[in-house]
Short mmCIF file of C-alpha atoms and ligand atoms in Angstrom, two decimals:
data_model
loop_
_atom_site.label_atom_id
_atom_site.label_comp_id
_atom_site.label_asym_id
_atom_site.label_seq_id
_atom_site.Cartn_x
_atom_site.Cartn_y
_atom_site.Cartn_z
CA MET A 2 70.07 52.27 0.81
CA ASP A 3 71.29 48.94 -0.51
CA TYR A 4 69.17 45.92 0.22
CA THR A 5 70.38 42.38 -0.32
CA PRO A 6 67.43 40.09 0.34
CA GLN A 7 69.36 36.83 0.41
CA HIS A 8 71.44 37.95 3.40
CA GLU A 9 68.91 40.45 4.72
CA THR A 10 71.80 42.85 5.05
CA CYS A 11 71.07 46.52 4.84
CA VAL A 12 73.92 48.92 4.13
CA ILE A 13 73.21 52.09 6.04
CA ASP A 14 76.28 54.18 6.38
CA GLY A 15 79.31 55.34 4.53
CA ALA A 16 82.09 52.98 5.60
CA ALA A 17 82.71 52.49 1.91
CA ARG A 18 82.63 56.21 1.14
CA CYS A 19 85.96 57.85 0.55
CA PRO A 20 86.70 61.36 1.80
CA ALA A 21 87.70 64.06 -0.68
CA PRO A 22 91.44 64.94 -0.86
CA PHE A 23 92.47 66.63 2.41
CA THR A 24 95.27 67.83 4.64
CA LEU A 25 95.02 66.93 8.30
CA VAL A 26 97.09 68.98 10.74
CA ILE A 27 97.55 67.43 14.18
CA PHE A 28 98.44 69.93 16.91
CA GLY A 29 100.28 68.25 19.76
CA ALA A 30 101.86 65.73 17.42
CA SER A 31 104.59 64.81 19.91
CA GLY A 32 102.01 63.59 22.39
CA ASP A 33 100.90 60.09 23.21
CA LEU A 34 97.57 60.31 21.46
CA THR A 35 99.13 60.94 18.05
CA ALA A 36 101.49 57.96 18.18
CA ARG A 37 99.14 55.56 19.98
CA LYS A 38 95.80 56.35 18.41
CA LEU A 39 95.63 58.93 15.64
CA VAL A 40 98.39 57.88 13.25
CA PRO A 41 97.77 54.11 13.71
CA ALA A 42 94.09 54.78 12.96
CA LEU A 43 94.99 56.74 9.82
CA PHE A 44 97.38 54.01 8.74
CA ASN A 45 94.64 51.40 9.18
CA LEU A 46 92.23 53.50 7.12
CA HIS A 47 94.86 53.89 4.42
CA ARG A 48 95.58 50.16 4.35
CA GLU A 49 91.93 49.43 3.90
CA GLY A 50 91.63 51.87 1.01
CA ARG A 51 89.35 54.22 2.95
CA LEU A 52 91.47 57.33 2.42
CA PRO A 53 91.68 59.11 -0.93
CA GLU A 54 94.81 58.89 -3.03
CA VAL A 55 95.61 62.52 -2.35
CA PHE A 56 96.06 63.46 1.30
CA GLN A 57 98.67 64.93 3.62
CA ILE A 58 99.13 64.65 7.37
CA VAL A 59 101.13 67.35 9.14
CA GLY A 60 102.24 66.97 12.75
CA PHE A 61 102.57 70.34 14.51
CA ALA A 62 104.45 70.48 17.82
CA ARG A 63 107.11 72.34 19.78
CA ARG A 64 110.01 69.92 19.55
CA GLU A 65 112.50 70.31 16.72
CA LYS A 66 112.22 67.28 14.47
CA THR A 67 112.67 66.44 10.80
CA ASP A 68 110.01 64.81 8.65
CA ASP A 69 112.05 61.62 8.72
CA GLU A 70 112.29 61.58 12.50
CA PHE A 71 108.55 62.14 12.75
CA ARG A 72 107.93 59.30 10.29
CA ARG A 73 110.18 57.00 12.29
CA GLU A 74 108.36 57.77 15.54
CA MET A 75 105.00 57.24 13.92
CA LYS A 76 106.19 53.95 12.48
CA GLU A 77 107.15 52.76 15.96
CA GLY A 78 103.77 53.86 17.31
CA SER A 79 101.90 52.14 14.52
CA ALA A 80 103.94 48.95 14.90
CA GLN A 81 102.90 48.83 18.53
CA PHE A 82 99.34 50.09 18.39
CA SER A 83 97.90 49.48 14.93
CA ARG A 84 95.57 46.50 14.76
CA PHE A 85 97.65 45.35 11.78
CA SER A 86 100.73 43.79 13.30
CA SER A 87 103.15 44.61 10.50
CA VAL A 88 104.29 48.04 9.39
CA GLU A 89 107.06 46.70 7.21
CA GLY A 90 106.97 46.84 3.46
CA SER A 91 105.47 49.02 0.82
CA GLU A 92 102.20 49.83 2.57
CA TRP A 93 103.96 51.73 5.33
CA GLN A 94 106.42 53.29 2.87
CA ASP A 95 103.54 54.54 0.82
CA PHE A 96 101.68 55.88 3.84
CA ALA A 97 104.80 57.49 5.35
CA GLN A 98 105.24 59.73 2.30
CA HIS A 99 102.08 61.53 3.37
CA LEU A 100 103.50 62.39 6.82
CA HIS A 101 105.17 65.75 7.46
CA TYR A 102 106.30 67.66 10.50
CA HIS A 103 106.01 71.36 11.27
CA VAL A 104 107.73 72.82 14.31
CA GLY A 105 106.04 75.65 16.20
CA GLU A 106 104.96 76.97 19.58
CA PHE A 107 101.15 77.04 19.90
CA PRO A 108 100.95 80.73 20.93
CA ASP A 109 103.41 81.90 18.24
CA THR A 110 101.41 83.52 15.42
CA GLU A 111 104.42 83.40 13.14
CA ALA A 112 104.41 79.57 13.28
CA TYR A 113 100.89 79.60 11.74
CA ARG A 114 101.96 81.91 8.94
CA ARG A 115 104.76 79.49 8.18
CA LEU A 116 102.25 76.64 8.40
CA SER A 117 100.02 78.37 5.87
CA VAL A 118 102.93 78.65 3.44
CA ARG A 119 103.95 75.06 4.13
CA LEU A 120 100.46 73.74 3.38
CA GLN A 121 100.63 75.40 -0.03
CA GLU A 122 103.98 73.81 -0.75
CA LEU A 123 102.89 70.25 0.00
CA PRO A 124 102.44 67.90 -2.98
CA ASN A 125 99.05 68.01 -4.71
CA HIS A 126 98.04 71.11 -2.87
CA GLU A 127 95.80 72.24 -5.79
CA GLN A 128 93.78 69.05 -5.60
CA ILE A 129 93.37 69.48 -1.86
CA GLY A 130 91.84 72.87 -2.58
CA GLY A 131 91.91 74.20 1.01
CA ARG A 132 90.17 71.14 2.51
CA TYR A 133 91.85 71.18 5.93
CA LEU A 134 91.03 69.34 9.13
CA PHE A 135 92.77 70.71 12.22
CA TYR A 136 92.98 68.26 15.10
CA LEU A 137 93.56 69.75 18.54
CA ALA A 138 95.36 67.02 20.48
CA THR A 139 97.10 69.56 22.70
CA ALA A 140 96.73 70.28 26.40
CA PRO A 141 93.28 71.92 26.80
CA GLU A 142 94.69 75.35 27.69
CA PHE A 143 95.87 75.65 24.07
CA PHE A 144 92.55 74.83 22.34
CA SER A 145 91.40 78.45 22.05
CA VAL A 146 94.88 79.77 21.29
CA VAL A 147 95.39 77.40 18.38
CA ALA A 148 91.92 78.11 16.97
CA ALA A 149 92.41 81.88 17.20
CA ASN A 150 95.84 81.68 15.58
CA LEU A 151 94.54 79.51 12.75
CA LYS A 152 91.85 82.07 12.12
CA GLU A 153 94.30 84.93 12.20
CA ALA A 154 96.56 83.15 9.73
CA GLY A 155 93.59 82.87 7.36
CA LEU A 156 93.44 79.10 7.63
CA LEU A 157 89.78 78.89 8.67
CA PRO A 158 87.98 80.96 6.05
CA ASP A 159 85.17 78.53 5.16
CA ALA A 160 83.25 76.22 7.56
CA ASP A 161 82.40 73.93 4.63
CA LEU A 162 86.05 73.32 3.89
CA GLN A 163 87.91 73.58 7.19
CA GLN A 164 86.95 71.95 10.47
CA LEU A 165 88.38 71.75 13.97
CA VAL A 166 88.40 68.50 15.91
CA VAL A 167 88.67 69.08 19.66
CA GLU A 168 89.85 66.42 22.09
CA LYS A 169 88.58 66.06 25.62
CA PRO A 170 88.37 67.41 28.26
CA PHE A 171 85.97 70.07 27.05
CA GLY A 172 86.12 72.37 30.08
CA THR A 173 86.26 71.44 33.74
CA ASP A 174 82.78 72.70 34.59
CA ALA A 175 79.84 74.40 32.89
CA ALA A 176 81.39 77.87 33.12
CA SER A 177 84.77 76.91 31.66
CA ALA A 178 83.08 74.82 28.93
CA ALA A 179 80.90 77.82 28.01
CA LYS A 180 83.97 80.04 27.87
CA LEU A 181 85.82 77.54 25.69
CA ASN A 182 82.79 77.23 23.44
CA ALA A 183 82.50 80.97 23.03
CA SER A 184 86.16 81.36 22.20
CA LEU A 185 86.20 78.46 19.71
CA GLN A 186 83.01 79.71 18.11
CA SER A 187 84.61 83.09 17.59
CA SER A 188 87.13 81.31 15.34
CA VAL A 189 84.92 78.73 13.68
CA ALA A 190 81.18 78.05 13.24
CA GLU A 191 79.55 75.42 15.49
CA ARG A 192 78.91 73.13 12.51
CA ALA A 193 82.66 73.01 11.86
CA LEU A 194 83.47 72.03 15.48
CA TYR A 195 83.87 68.31 16.10
CA ARG A 196 84.08 67.52 19.82
CA ILE A 197 85.49 64.06 20.38
CA ASP A 198 84.09 61.50 22.77
CA HIS A 199 85.87 58.35 21.71
CA TYR A 200 83.14 56.15 23.23
CA LEU A 201 80.89 57.21 20.36
CA GLY A 202 83.39 55.72 17.92
CA LYS A 203 83.20 52.28 19.51
CA GLU A 204 81.37 49.74 17.38
CA THR A 205 79.42 48.35 20.30
CA VAL A 206 78.26 51.78 21.39
CA GLN A 207 76.94 52.47 17.92
CA ASN A 208 75.28 49.08 17.99
CA LEU A 209 73.04 50.37 20.77
CA LEU A 210 71.12 52.34 18.19
CA TYR A 211 70.83 49.36 15.86
CA LEU A 212 69.79 47.07 18.67
CA ARG A 213 67.08 49.43 19.81
CA PHE A 214 65.75 50.76 16.56
CA ALA A 215 66.33 47.95 14.05
CA ASN A 216 64.48 45.30 16.05
CA SER A 217 60.86 44.94 16.95
CA ILE A 218 61.38 42.74 20.00
CA PHE A 219 63.20 45.22 22.25
CA GLU A 220 61.73 48.66 21.65
CA PRO A 221 58.13 47.90 22.79
CA MET A 222 59.52 46.91 26.19
CA TRP A 223 62.03 49.75 26.43
CA ASN A 224 60.14 51.86 28.96
CA ARG A 225 58.97 52.21 32.56
CA ARG A 226 56.15 49.69 32.11
CA TYR A 227 58.58 46.78 31.71
CA ILE A 228 61.94 48.01 32.88
CA ASP A 229 62.78 48.07 36.57
CA ASN A 230 66.18 49.73 36.40
CA VAL A 231 69.10 50.32 34.08
CA GLN A 232 72.71 49.78 35.13
CA ILE A 233 75.72 51.22 33.35
CA THR A 234 79.14 50.05 34.49
CA VAL A 235 82.47 51.18 33.09
CA SER A 236 85.08 49.57 35.32
CA GLU A 237 88.82 49.55 34.75
CA ALA A 238 91.25 47.15 36.35
CA GLU A 239 94.25 49.48 36.14
CA GLY A 240 94.83 52.26 38.62
CA VAL A 241 95.87 55.76 37.55
CA GLY A 242 99.28 54.55 36.38
CA THR A 243 101.43 57.39 35.10
CA ARG A 244 98.50 59.80 34.70
CA GLY A 245 98.35 60.85 38.35
CA GLY A 246 99.04 64.50 37.55
CA TYR A 247 96.06 64.85 35.23
CA TYR A 248 93.77 62.46 37.06
CA ASP A 249 94.19 64.03 40.48
CA GLN A 250 92.84 67.31 39.07
CA SER A 251 89.98 65.55 37.35
CA GLY A 252 88.61 62.50 39.18
CA ALA A 253 86.14 59.90 37.96
CA LEU A 254 83.19 62.29 37.79
CA ARG A 255 84.80 64.66 35.31
CA ASP A 256 87.03 62.11 33.59
CA MET A 257 84.34 59.55 32.81
CA VAL A 258 80.82 60.56 33.88
CA GLN A 259 80.49 63.96 32.20
CA ASN A 260 81.39 62.50 28.82
CA HIS A 261 81.51 58.73 28.22
CA MET A 262 78.91 57.66 30.79
CA MET A 263 76.49 60.41 29.75
CA GLN A 264 76.84 59.32 26.11
CA LEU A 265 76.01 55.73 27.05
CA LEU A 266 73.06 56.93 29.09
CA THR A 267 71.62 59.12 26.34
CA LEU A 268 71.93 56.43 23.66
CA THR A 269 70.20 53.95 25.96
CA ALA A 270 67.38 56.28 26.94
CA MET A 271 66.72 58.52 23.93
CA GLU A 272 63.56 58.50 21.83
CA PRO A 273 63.81 57.25 18.24
CA PRO A 274 65.20 60.16 16.20
CA ALA A 275 63.36 61.42 13.12
CA SER A 276 66.30 60.23 11.02
CA LEU A 277 69.91 59.14 11.44
CA ASP A 278 71.26 62.54 10.48
CA ALA A 279 73.51 64.31 12.95
CA GLU A 280 71.08 66.94 14.18
CA SER A 281 68.09 64.61 14.69
CA LEU A 282 70.19 62.21 16.69
CA ARG A 283 71.81 64.88 18.78
CA ASP A 284 68.45 66.59 19.39
CA GLU A 285 67.16 63.40 20.99
CA LYS A 286 70.26 62.89 23.09
CA VAL A 287 70.11 66.40 24.47
CA LYS A 288 66.43 65.96 25.38
CA VAL A 289 67.40 63.08 27.66
CA LEU A 290 69.98 65.22 29.44
CA ARG A 291 67.49 68.05 29.84
CA SER A 292 65.11 65.64 31.58
CA ILE A 293 67.63 64.83 34.30
CA PRO A 294 67.20 67.18 37.26
CA SER A 295 70.25 68.73 38.85
CA PHE A 296 71.16 67.23 42.22
CA ASP A 297 70.15 69.04 45.39
CA THR A 298 71.49 68.37 48.88
CA THR A 299 69.05 65.54 49.57
CA SER A 300 69.30 63.74 46.26
CA LEU A 301 73.05 64.06 46.39
CA SER A 302 73.49 62.30 49.73
CA ASP A 303 70.88 59.66 48.85
CA ARG A 304 72.05 58.88 45.37
CA ILE A 305 75.76 59.45 44.99
CA VAL A 306 78.63 57.38 46.35
CA ARG A 307 82.21 58.49 45.91
CA ALA A 308 85.30 56.52 46.81
CA GLN A 309 89.05 56.32 46.42
CA TYR A 310 91.04 53.11 46.10
CA GLU A 311 93.45 52.26 48.90
CA GLY A 312 96.97 53.45 48.14
CA TYR A 313 95.87 56.03 45.54
CA THR A 314 97.51 58.91 47.42
CA THR A 315 100.92 57.22 47.23
CA LYS A 316 100.90 57.17 43.43
CA PRO A 317 103.24 59.45 41.45
CA LYS A 318 102.01 63.04 41.06
CA VAL A 319 99.01 62.43 43.33
CA ALA A 320 98.68 64.77 46.34
CA ALA A 321 99.32 62.99 49.64
CA ASP A 322 96.07 64.39 51.05
CA SER A 323 94.15 64.03 47.78
CA LYS A 324 90.35 64.04 48.00
CA THR A 325 89.94 63.01 44.38
CA GLU A 326 87.50 60.17 43.74
CA THR A 327 88.66 57.20 41.69
CA PHE A 328 85.19 55.67 41.85
CA ILE A 329 81.68 57.02 41.63
CA ALA A 330 78.28 55.37 41.69
CA ALA A 331 75.20 57.44 40.99
CA GLU A 332 71.46 56.98 40.73
CA LEU A 333 69.99 59.23 38.08
CA HIS A 334 66.36 59.79 37.16
CA ILE A 335 65.12 60.81 33.75
CA GLU A 336 61.93 62.73 34.33
CA ASN A 337 60.09 62.08 31.11
CA TRP A 338 57.12 59.99 29.98
CA ARG A 339 59.17 56.94 29.04
CA TRP A 340 61.40 56.71 32.09
CA SER A 341 59.64 58.31 35.04
CA GLY A 342 60.30 56.18 38.15
CA VAL A 343 63.06 54.03 36.57
CA PRO A 344 66.43 54.50 38.28
CA PHE A 345 69.51 54.62 36.06
CA TYR A 346 72.50 53.42 38.05
CA LEU A 347 75.89 54.52 36.77
CA ARG A 348 79.22 53.49 38.19
CA THR A 349 82.76 53.85 37.04
CA GLY A 350 86.12 53.46 38.69
CA LYS A 351 89.77 52.63 38.39
CA GLY A 352 91.49 49.75 40.16
CA MET A 353 88.37 47.61 40.04
CA ALA A 354 87.88 43.85 39.76
CA ARG A 355 88.11 43.77 35.98
CA ARG A 356 87.83 45.85 32.87
CA SER A 357 84.24 45.80 31.79
CA SER A 358 81.87 48.23 30.12
CA GLU A 359 78.35 47.10 30.15
CA ILE A 360 74.76 48.31 30.04
CA THR A 361 72.25 46.07 31.78
CA ILE A 362 68.55 46.57 31.20
CA VAL A 363 66.81 44.93 34.15
CA PHE A 364 63.15 44.01 33.67
CA ARG A 365 60.41 43.95 36.28
CA ARG A 366 59.95 40.64 38.00
CA PRO A 367 57.48 38.27 36.40
CA PRO A 368 54.40 37.54 38.55
CA SER A 369 55.17 34.46 40.59
CA VAL A 370 51.59 33.18 41.16
CA LEU A 371 52.12 29.86 39.38
CA PHE A 372 55.45 29.04 40.95
CA GLN A 373 55.10 30.69 44.34
CA ALA A 374 54.70 27.48 46.32
CA LYS A 375 57.99 26.07 45.00
CA CYS A 376 60.02 29.11 44.13
CA GLY A 377 58.92 31.67 46.69
CA GLN A 378 57.72 35.23 46.14
CA HIS A 379 60.40 36.31 43.75
CA LEU A 380 61.30 34.87 40.41
CA ALA A 381 64.63 35.96 39.02
CA ARG A 382 64.46 39.06 36.87
CA ASN A 383 65.04 38.95 33.15
CA TYR A 384 67.68 41.21 31.78
CA ILE A 385 69.52 42.20 28.66
CA ALA A 386 73.22 42.88 29.14
CA ILE A 387 74.93 44.81 26.38
CA ARG A 388 78.64 44.17 26.72
CA LEU A 389 80.57 47.02 25.20
CA GLN A 390 84.04 45.73 26.04
CA PRO A 391 85.68 43.30 26.33
CA ASN A 392 83.93 40.19 24.92
CA GLU A 393 81.58 42.44 23.02
CA GLY A 394 78.10 41.08 22.67
CA VAL A 395 74.53 40.97 23.87
CA HIS A 396 73.36 38.59 26.51
CA VAL A 397 69.71 37.88 27.43
CA ARG A 398 68.85 36.18 30.68
CA PHE A 399 65.52 34.46 31.27
CA ASN A 400 64.10 31.67 33.42
CA ALA A 401 63.84 28.08 32.18
CA LYS A 402 62.89 24.73 33.58
CA THR A 403 65.72 22.43 34.64
CA PRO A 404 65.43 19.07 32.80
CA GLY A 405 63.81 16.28 34.83
CA ARG A 406 62.92 18.53 37.73
CA ALA A 407 60.33 21.20 38.41
CA VAL A 408 62.98 23.76 39.13
CA LEU A 409 63.37 27.17 37.54
CA GLN A 410 66.80 28.36 36.66
CA PRO A 411 68.05 31.53 34.97
CA VAL A 412 69.67 30.71 31.61
CA ASP A 413 71.36 32.80 28.95
CA MET A 414 71.15 33.50 25.27
CA ASP A 415 74.29 35.06 23.92
CA PHE A 416 75.38 36.92 20.88
CA ALA A 417 79.14 37.43 20.74
CA TYR A 418 80.68 39.71 18.12
CA LYS A 419 83.74 37.52 17.95
CA SER A 420 81.98 34.29 17.03
CA GLU A 421 79.57 36.06 14.65
CA PHE A 422 81.92 38.45 12.88
CA GLY A 423 85.44 37.26 13.78
CA SER A 424 87.80 39.34 15.83
CA TYR A 425 88.06 42.33 13.50
CA SER A 426 86.70 45.48 15.01
CA PRO A 427 87.86 48.92 13.88
CA GLU A 428 89.28 51.22 16.52
CA ALA A 429 87.08 54.06 17.75
CA TYR A 430 89.50 56.64 16.31
CA GLU A 431 89.31 55.11 12.84
CA ARG A 432 85.60 55.64 12.74
CA LEU A 433 85.77 59.14 14.21
CA LEU A 434 88.58 60.36 11.96
CA HIS A 435 86.89 58.90 8.90
CA ASP A 436 83.59 60.56 9.84
CA ALA A 437 85.29 63.92 10.45
CA LEU A 438 86.99 63.65 7.05
CA LEU A 439 83.59 62.94 5.51
CA GLN A 440 82.21 65.94 7.42
CA ASP A 441 79.72 63.76 9.24
CA SER A 442 79.28 65.09 12.78
CA THR A 443 76.75 62.50 13.99
CA LEU A 444 79.20 60.86 16.40
CA PHE A 445 80.54 64.12 17.82
CA THR A 446 79.03 66.04 20.71
CA ARG A 447 77.18 69.29 20.17
CA ASP A 448 77.58 72.36 22.39
CA ASP A 449 74.18 71.97 24.07
CA GLU A 450 74.95 68.33 24.93
CA VAL A 451 78.19 69.36 26.58
CA ARG A 452 76.42 72.14 28.47
CA GLU A 453 73.65 69.90 29.80
CA ALA A 454 76.09 67.18 30.86
CA TRP A 455 78.12 69.77 32.76
CA ARG A 456 74.98 71.13 34.44
CA ILE A 457 74.30 67.70 35.97
CA VAL A 458 77.93 67.05 36.86
CA ASP A 459 78.39 70.53 38.34
CA SER A 460 75.44 70.02 40.65
CA ILE A 461 77.31 67.03 42.08
CA GLN A 462 80.75 68.59 42.00
CA LYS A 463 79.70 71.74 43.84
CA GLN A 464 78.54 69.77 46.86
CA TRP A 465 81.22 67.07 46.75
CA SER A 466 82.65 67.90 50.14
CA MET A 467 79.45 67.04 51.98
CA LEU A 468 79.71 63.41 50.88
CA PRO A 469 81.87 60.90 52.75
CA MET A 470 84.86 59.57 50.82
CA HIS A 471 84.63 55.77 50.97
CA SER A 472 87.59 53.58 50.24
CA TYR A 473 87.87 50.27 48.41
CA SER A 474 90.60 47.79 47.87
CA LEU A 475 92.28 47.44 44.50
CA GLY A 476 90.70 44.66 42.51
CA SER A 477 87.30 44.94 44.18
CA TRP A 478 83.95 46.18 42.81
CA GLY A 479 84.14 49.40 44.80
CA PRO A 480 82.90 50.30 48.28
CA ARG A 481 80.04 48.57 50.04
CA ALA A 482 78.02 51.79 49.81
CA SER A 483 77.77 51.29 46.06
CA ALA A 484 76.09 47.92 46.57
CA GLU A 485 73.80 49.52 49.19
CA LEU A 486 72.59 52.01 46.59
CA LEU A 487 70.98 49.20 44.64
CA LYS A 488 70.04 47.10 47.61
CA ARG A 489 67.62 49.82 48.70
CA HIS A 490 65.88 49.20 45.43
CA GLY A 491 65.94 45.41 45.97
CA CYS A 492 68.58 44.89 43.31
CA ARG A 493 72.31 44.38 42.84
CA TRP A 494 74.94 45.26 40.25
CA LEU A 495 74.52 42.58 37.64
CA ALA A 496 77.78 43.21 35.81
CA GLU A 497 79.47 41.45 38.74
CA ASP A 498 77.83 38.20 37.71
CA PRO A 499 80.71 35.71 37.35
CA ARG A 500 79.10 34.28 34.21
CA PHE A 501 79.53 37.60 32.50
CA GLY A 502 82.55 38.06 30.34
CA GLN A 503 82.86 34.32 29.81
CA VAL A 504 81.44 34.16 26.32
C1 BG6 B 21 89.54 58.32 28.83
C2 BG6 B 21 89.83 58.62 30.28
O1 BG6 B 21 88.74 59.31 28.27
O2 BG6 B 21 88.88 57.07 28.74
C3 BG6 B 21 90.66 57.51 30.89
O3 BG6 B 21 90.53 59.85 30.38
C4 BG6 B 21 90.00 56.16 30.68
O4 BG6 B 21 90.88 57.74 32.28
C5 BG6 B 21 89.63 55.96 29.22
O5 BG6 B 21 90.90 55.17 31.10
C6 BG6 B 21 88.80 54.71 29.03
O6 BG6 B 21 88.67 54.47 27.66
P1 BG6 B 21 88.57 52.99 27.10
O7 BG6 B 21 88.37 53.16 25.64
O8 BG6 B 21 89.85 52.30 27.46
O9 BG6 B 21 87.39 52.37 27.80
#
């Protein structure tokens, strides 16, 4: 650990570390994810000198294409989606030489034999020494097929050298996730399986750990004695857009709650891990999930609100009589020593008032004895809002006296990433790809995490039909029932505060 007293900066992780020479094979390389996220992220890493000199990237997909065509497509994608605006000049030329394309059908075993030969023919293959990362960016029904075929072609002989990165969704319920797990684990050891949840790659999500465990002012209050409730909002302004086909089969619960929202919840609620290594961290996260009881009929109708935005059923590839939720609000309880009695309110939806991901820690009201005569029974609550996106930052609200008058008013203290660190913020996929190349699985989800998250989500999903489907207008904060959920507790969703998102 590097310690620089004059700036009090402490270098903890390996952003500066460089992975060993590698070949990355992306399955599903004709898909959106490759052009929008994966290759731009790799290009950014390359530009910043965070990739080794020797590496190869092979796109594997069904469509016939030459290396040059693949390079051209990736250049267009990177020009549009890389955080560096320019892909002209020698930097792209240099990067593009590392890109190759391999045509093949995912179920065709012969294509993997050809791939194996191809990998040996790529430049510098001796230096790469069998260090392969296989990225499954295919439709989920191909995950097991690709893994099994890689194994059969002898491309996964050593879990220390070859790893599989698996995109979401990881199953559609606990049973299908368990089946997928079992089939992947028959091709590769658990430690070589990297399940992606791109929320874990977001800077601000990682900052949750630093905020909690690198400060002495927050952690002592981070429990049921001081905290009244916790609110996690991930709202999106856009509707389902062109993804109606996928989304209508999934819905907000499976698309967002089982993965991203559960990750935010566990990082907010977990105990301090014994160390920052992957297993210690993931052990603590899974303990949180285990402490959340499955929903029964009563808790379901009391604590879950589902809704669909008006006009959703007219969208392309959405069934006209669709009962898929585009919004969910839930009250969860973590039955452990730290959190017993503290509701965790989660909500997420499409077509909402604005894009905003935020965790709000709401404190118990201060006693009002001194100010009761003037200010009534209830002083405003203090809270800490952790804004994950956009306008990333941390925002503390407390009560202060208005100058010249004996009036209390809530005021804010703000930390904004942009004003402190400038606008640079690496993309989630940069961090995750770099970590996978370094064989650091800390920010990837483990099989037991996935299982526990599905257990909770399944208990909701199985009884979905007994809940009313509310509706809400596009551009709103969801149905009234979602506000009622908090009102019962004497609270409201604080992420709707108009002052939020201003800084
Ligand atoms: C994806 C979901 O996992 O996350 C999408 O499938 C959602 O429906 C997206 O829009 C949100 O991610 P972000 O990074 O834009 O908040």
